[in-house]
Amino acid sequence: MKKKFKSFLAVILAVVMLFSFPLSASAFARKDVTGTYRKSVAKMLRGVDYYLGVGCLENYSFKFDDYAKTTMIAIPDSKLNGCSLTYVKKKIQTKMKLYFNTSKVTFKKMSKYRYSKNPAYLVYNKNNKIIYNTGDWGMTSPKGSVRKIVRTGTRTYEVTYNIYLYNSWDKVNCGLMGTYKIYLKKANNKNGFIITNMKQTVSKKI
């Protein structure tokens, strides 16, 4: 009788553990931590605002791949236009590692610019020289704003990030360009995170 009672208790305990742990893990996973990380995440993502803004323009479709990662880091620094591939690699590999935990640099090879919906090809490799096919934003340029940060796991986060067309002269937002979901993972680096994925959820195609 005593043996059967112990077996019955073991079964009850197993059932309780089965149902309680997933629930507690799930509750932990979806926690709003915007107030905790807004400032640090906003500072980090400021470096990719330019590219995210281009991805919201009428003739482009955002895609997160190796080309996008490379151009995202390179495109704000127009001084690299016309520099050798070797030089550009050395200049941006540190930031590639910081933002994406990779030193891989991948530019589209083209003899001349050919229009593509992929904004990553606006910076391309022509005979081992990096060429920029970009314009000037003028007084308005893309500027992001952290809307929400949700912890989705012990070290993973989902950021809802709005991109606005910002007038630097009047210091006002001129309208929403688009919205992204940016997926982060905790890292032991200056930013505190690395970017693991990005998805565009809204594009105004301005």
JSON list of N, CA, C and O in Angstrom, two decimals, residues 52 55-56 62 145 147-148 159-164 176-182 198-204:
[
{"chain": "A", "resi": 52, "resn": "LEU", "atom": "N", "xyz": [18.07, 51.39, -42.89]},
{"chain": "A", "resi": 52, "resn": "LEU", "atom": "CA", "xyz": [16.67, 51.04, -42.64]},
{"chain": "A", "resi": 52, "resn": "LEU", "atom": "C", "xyz": [15.73, 52.04, -43.31]},
{"chain": "A", "resi": 52, "resn": "LEU", "atom": "O", "xyz": [14.65, 51.68, -43.76]},
{"chain": "A", "resi": 55, "resn": "GLY", "atom": "N", "xyz": [15.52, 51.25, -46.98]},
{"chain": "A", "resi": 55, "resn": "GLY", "atom": "CA", "xyz": [14.67, 50.08, -47.16]},
{"chain": "A", "resi": 55, "resn": "GLY", "atom": "C", "xyz": [13.19, 50.40, -47.17]},
{"chain": "A", "resi": 55, "resn": "GLY", "atom": "O", "xyz": [12.37, 49.55, -47.55]},
{"chain": "A", "resi": 56, "resn": "CYS", "atom": "N", "xyz": [12.82, 51.62, -46.78]},
{"chain": "A", "resi": 56, "resn": "CYS", "atom": "CA", "xyz": [11.41, 52.05, -46.76]},
{"chain": "A", "resi": 56, "resn": "CYS", "atom": "C", "xyz": [11.05, 52.93, -47.96]},
{"chain": "A", "resi": 56, "resn": "CYS", "atom": "O", "xyz": [9.91, 53.40, -48.05]},
{"chain": "A", "resi": 62, "resn": "PHE", "atom": "N", "xyz": [13.09, 45.55, -48.45]},
{"chain": "A", "resi": 62, "resn": "PHE", "atom": "CA", "xyz": [14.09, 45.16, -47.45]},
{"chain": "A", "resi": 62, "resn": "PHE", "atom": "C", "xyz": [14.26, 43.65, -47.40]},
{"chain": "A", "resi": 62, "resn": "PHE", "atom": "O", "xyz": [13.30, 42.89, -47.41]},
{"chain": "A", "resi": 145, "resn": "SER", "atom": "N", "xyz": [13.39, 55.23, -33.78]},
{"chain": "A", "resi": 145, "resn": "SER", "atom": "CA", "xyz": [12.88, 55.39, -32.41]},
{"chain": "A", "resi": 145, "resn": "SER", "atom": "C", "xyz": [12.42, 54.03, -31.89]},
{"chain": "A", "resi": 145, "resn": "SER", "atom": "O", "xyz": [11.65, 53.33, -32.56]},
{"chain": "A", "resi": 147, "resn": "ARG", "atom": "N", "xyz": [10.24, 51.66, -30.08]},
{"chain": "A", "resi": 147, "resn": "ARG", "atom": "CA", "xyz": [8.85, 51.68, -29.62]},
{"chain": "A", "resi": 147, "resn": "ARG", "atom": "C", "xyz": [8.63, 50.70, -28.48]},
{"chain": "A", "resi": 147, "resn": "ARG", "atom": "O", "xyz": [7.93, 51.00, -27.51]},
{"chain": "A", "resi": 148, "resn": "LYS", "atom": "N", "xyz": [9.24, 49.53, -28.60]},
{"chain": "A", "resi": 148, "resn": "LYS", "atom": "CA", "xyz": [9.03, 48.51, -27.57]},
{"chain": "A", "resi": 148, "resn": "LYS", "atom": "C", "xyz": [10.15, 47.48, -27.63]},
{"chain": "A", "resi": 148, "resn": "LYS", "atom": "O", "xyz": [10.66, 47.16, -28.70]},
{"chain": "A", "resi": 159, "resn": "VAL", "atom": "N", "xyz": [12.77, 43.83, -30.70]},
{"chain": "A", "resi": 159, "resn": "VAL", "atom": "CA", "xyz": [12.62, 45.29, -30.66]},
{"chain": "A", "resi": 159, "resn": "VAL", "atom": "C", "xyz": [11.67, 45.74, -31.77]},
{"chain": "A", "resi": 159, "resn": "VAL", "atom": "O", "xyz": [11.85, 45.35, -32.94]},
{"chain": "A", "resi": 160, "resn": "THR", "atom": "N", "xyz": [10.68, 46.52, -31.43]},
{"chain": "A", "resi": 160, "resn": "THR", "atom": "CA", "xyz": [9.85, 47.19, -32.42]},
{"chain": "A", "resi": 160, "resn": "THR", "atom": "C", "xyz": [10.44, 48.57, -32.64]},
{"chain": "A", "resi": 160, "resn": "THR", "atom": "O", "xyz": [10.52, 49.37, -31.70]},
{"chain": "A", "resi": 161, "resn": "TYR", "atom": "N", "xyz": [10.87, 48.83, -33.88]},
{"chain": "A", "resi": 161, "resn": "TYR", "atom": "CA", "xyz": [11.67, 50.03, -34.17]},
{"chain": "A", "resi": 161, "resn": "TYR", "atom": "C", "xyz": [11.05, 50.81, -35.31]},
{"chain": "A", "resi": 161, "resn": "TYR", "atom": "O", "xyz": [10.92, 50.31, -36.43]},
{"chain": "A", "resi": 162, "resn": "ASN", "atom": "N", "xyz": [10.64, 52.04, -35.04]},
{"chain": "A", "resi": 162, "resn": "ASN", "atom": "CA", "xyz": [10.08, 52.91, -36.06]},
{"chain": "A", "resi": 162, "resn": "ASN", "atom": "C", "xyz": [11.17, 53.77, -36.70]},
{"chain": "A", "resi": 162, "resn": "ASN", "atom": "O", "xyz": [12.05, 54.27, -36.00]},
{"chain": "A", "resi": 163, "resn": "ILE", "atom": "N", "xyz": [11.07, 53.95, -38.02]},
{"chain": "A", "resi": 163, "resn": "ILE", "atom": "CA", "xyz": [11.97, 54.85, -38.73]},
{"chain": "A", "resi": 163, "resn": "ILE", "atom": "C", "xyz": [11.17, 56.04, -39.23]},
{"chain": "A", "resi": 163, "resn": "ILE", "atom": "O", "xyz": [10.15, 55.87, -39.91]},
{"chain": "A", "resi": 164, "resn": "TYR", "atom": "N", "xyz": [11.64, 57.23, -38.88]},
{"chain": "A", "resi": 164, "resn": "TYR", "atom": "CA", "xyz": [10.98, 58.47, -39.29]},
{"chain": "A", "resi": 164, "resn": "TYR", "atom": "C", "xyz": [11.90, 59.25, -40.23]},
{"chain": "A", "resi": 164, "resn": "TYR", "atom": "O", "xyz": [13.13, 59.12, -40.18]},
{"chain": "A", "resi": 176, "resn": "LEU", "atom": "N", "xyz": [6.29, 58.96, -40.59]},
{"chain": "A", "resi": 176, "resn": "LEU", "atom": "CA", "xyz": [6.78, 57.59, -40.44]},
{"chain": "A", "resi": 176, "resn": "LEU", "atom": "C", "xyz": [7.19, 57.02, -41.79]},
{"chain": "A", "resi": 176, "resn": "LEU", "atom": "O", "xyz": [6.43, 57.09, -42.76]},
{"chain": "A", "resi": 177, "resn": "MET", "atom": "N", "xyz": [8.39, 56.46, -41.87]},
{"chain": "A", "resi": 177, "resn": "MET", "atom": "CA", "xyz": [8.86, 55.79, -43.08]},
{"chain": "A", "resi": 177, "resn": "MET", "atom": "C", "xyz": [8.53, 54.30, -43.04]},
{"chain": "A", "resi": 177, "resn": "MET", "atom": "O", "xyz": [8.18, 53.70, -44.05]},
{"chain": "A", "resi": 178, "resn": "GLY", "atom": "N", "xyz": [8.65, 53.70, -41.86]},
{"chain": "A", "resi": 178, "resn": "GLY", "atom": "CA", "xyz": [8.40, 52.27, -41.74]},
{"chain": "A", "resi": 178, "resn": "GLY", "atom": "C", "xyz": [8.67, 51.75, -40.34]},
{"chain": "A", "resi": 178, "resn": "GLY", "atom": "O", "xyz": [9.11, 52.50, -39.46]},
{"chain": "A", "resi": 179, "resn": "THR", "atom": "N", "xyz": [8.42, 50.47, -40.16]},
{"chain": "A", "resi": 179, "resn": "THR", "atom": "CA", "xyz": [8.63, 49.82, -38.87]},
{"chain": "A", "resi": 179, "resn": "THR", "atom": "C", "xyz": [9.34, 48.49, -39.08]},
{"chain": "A", "resi": 179, "resn": "THR", "atom": "O", "xyz": [9.08, 47.77, -40.05]},
{"chain": "A", "resi": 180, "resn": "TYR", "atom": "N", "xyz": [10.24, 48.17, -38.16]},
{"chain": "A", "resi": 180, "resn": "TYR", "atom": "CA", "xyz": [11.00, 46.92, -38.22]},
{"chain": "A", "resi": 180, "resn": "TYR", "atom": "C", "xyz": [10.87, 46.15, -36.92]},
{"chain": "A", "resi": 180, "resn": "TYR", "atom": "O", "xyz": [10.71, 46.75, -35.85]},
{"chain": "A", "resi": 181, "resn": "LYS", "atom": "N", "xyz": [10.97, 44.84, -37.03]},
{"chain": "A", "resi": 181, "resn": "LYS", "atom": "CA", "xyz": [11.17, 43.98, -35.87]},
{"chain": "A", "resi": 181, "resn": "LYS", "atom": "C", "xyz": [12.65, 43.59, -35.92]},
{"chain": "A", "resi": 181, "resn": "LYS", "atom": "O", "xyz": [13.12, 43.01, -36.90]},
{"chain": "A", "resi": 182, "resn": "ILE", "atom": "N", "xyz": [13.37, 43.94, -34.88]},
{"chain": "A", "resi": 182, "resn": "ILE", "atom": "CA", "xyz": [14.81, 43.65, -34.83]},
{"chain": "A", "resi": 182, "resn": "ILE", "atom": "C", "xyz": [15.07, 42.71, -33.66]},
{"chain": "A", "resi": 182, "resn": "ILE", "atom": "O", "xyz": [14.65, 42.96, -32.53]},
{"chain": "A", "resi": 198, "resn": "MET", "atom": "N", "xyz": [16.37, 40.73, -38.75]},
{"chain": "A", "resi": 198, "resn": "MET", "atom": "CA", "xyz": [15.54, 41.92, -38.92]},
{"chain": "A", "resi": 198, "resn": "MET", "atom": "C", "xyz": [14.42, 41.59, -39.89]},
{"chain": "A", "resi": 198, "resn": "MET", "atom": "O", "xyz": [14.63, 40.89, -40.89]},
{"chain": "A", "resi": 199, "resn": "LYS", "atom": "N", "xyz": [13.24, 42.14, -39.60]},
{"chain": "A", "resi": 199, "resn": "LYS", "atom": "CA", "xyz": [12.10, 41.99, -40.51]},
{"chain": "A", "resi": 199, "resn": "LYS", "atom": "C", "xyz": [11.38, 43.33, -40.64]},
{"chain": "A", "resi": 199, "resn": "LYS", "atom": "O", "xyz": [11.12, 43.98, -39.63]},
{"chain": "A", "resi": 200, "resn": "GLN", "atom": "N", "xyz": [11.09, 43.71, -41.84]},
{"chain": "A", "resi": 200, "resn": "GLN", "atom": "CA", "xyz": [10.32, 44.93, -42.05]},
{"chain": "A", "resi": 200, "resn": "GLN", "atom": "C", "xyz": [8.84, 44.59, -41.96]},
{"chain": "A", "resi": 200, "resn": "GLN", "atom": "O", "xyz": [8.35, 43.72, -42.67]},
{"chain": "A", "resi": 201, "resn": "THR", "atom": "N", "xyz": [8.11, 45.26, -41.07]},
{"chain": "A", "resi": 201, "resn": "THR", "atom": "CA", "xyz": [6.69, 44.97, -40.90]},
{"chain": "A", "resi": 201, "resn": "THR", "atom": "C", "xyz": [5.80, 46.04, -41.52]},
{"chain": "A", "resi": 201, "resn": "THR", "atom": "O", "xyz": [4.65, 45.78, -41.84]},
{"chain": "A", "resi": 202, "resn": "VAL", "atom": "N", "xyz": [6.35, 47.25, -41.67]},
{"chain": "A", "resi": 202, "resn": "VAL", "atom": "CA", "xyz": [5.60, 48.36, -42.30]},
{"chain": "A", "resi": 202, "resn": "VAL", "atom": "C", "xyz": [6.56, 49.15, -43.17]},
{"chain": "A", "resi": 202, "resn": "VAL", "atom": "O", "xyz": [7.68, 49.44, -42.76]},
{"chain": "A", "resi": 203, "resn": "SER", "atom": "N", "xyz": [6.13, 49.47, -44.40]},
{"chain": "A", "resi": 203, "resn": "SER", "atom": "CA", "xyz": [6.88, 50.37, -45.26]},
{"chain": "A", "resi": 203, "resn": "SER", "atom": "C", "xyz": [5.92, 51.33, -45.92]},
{"chain": "A", "resi": 203, "resn": "SER", "atom": "O", "xyz": [4.95, 50.89, -46.59]},
{"chain": "A", "resi": 204, "resn": "LYS", "atom": "N", "xyz": [6.14, 52.60, -45.74]},
{"chain": "A", "resi": 204, "resn": "LYS", "atom": "CA", "xyz": [5.27, 53.61, -46.34]},
{"chain": "A", "resi": 204, "resn": "LYS", "atom": "C", "xyz": [5.61, 53.88, -47.81]},
{"chain": "A", "resi": 204, "resn": "LYS", "atom": "O", "xyz": [4.88, 54.62, -48.49]}
]
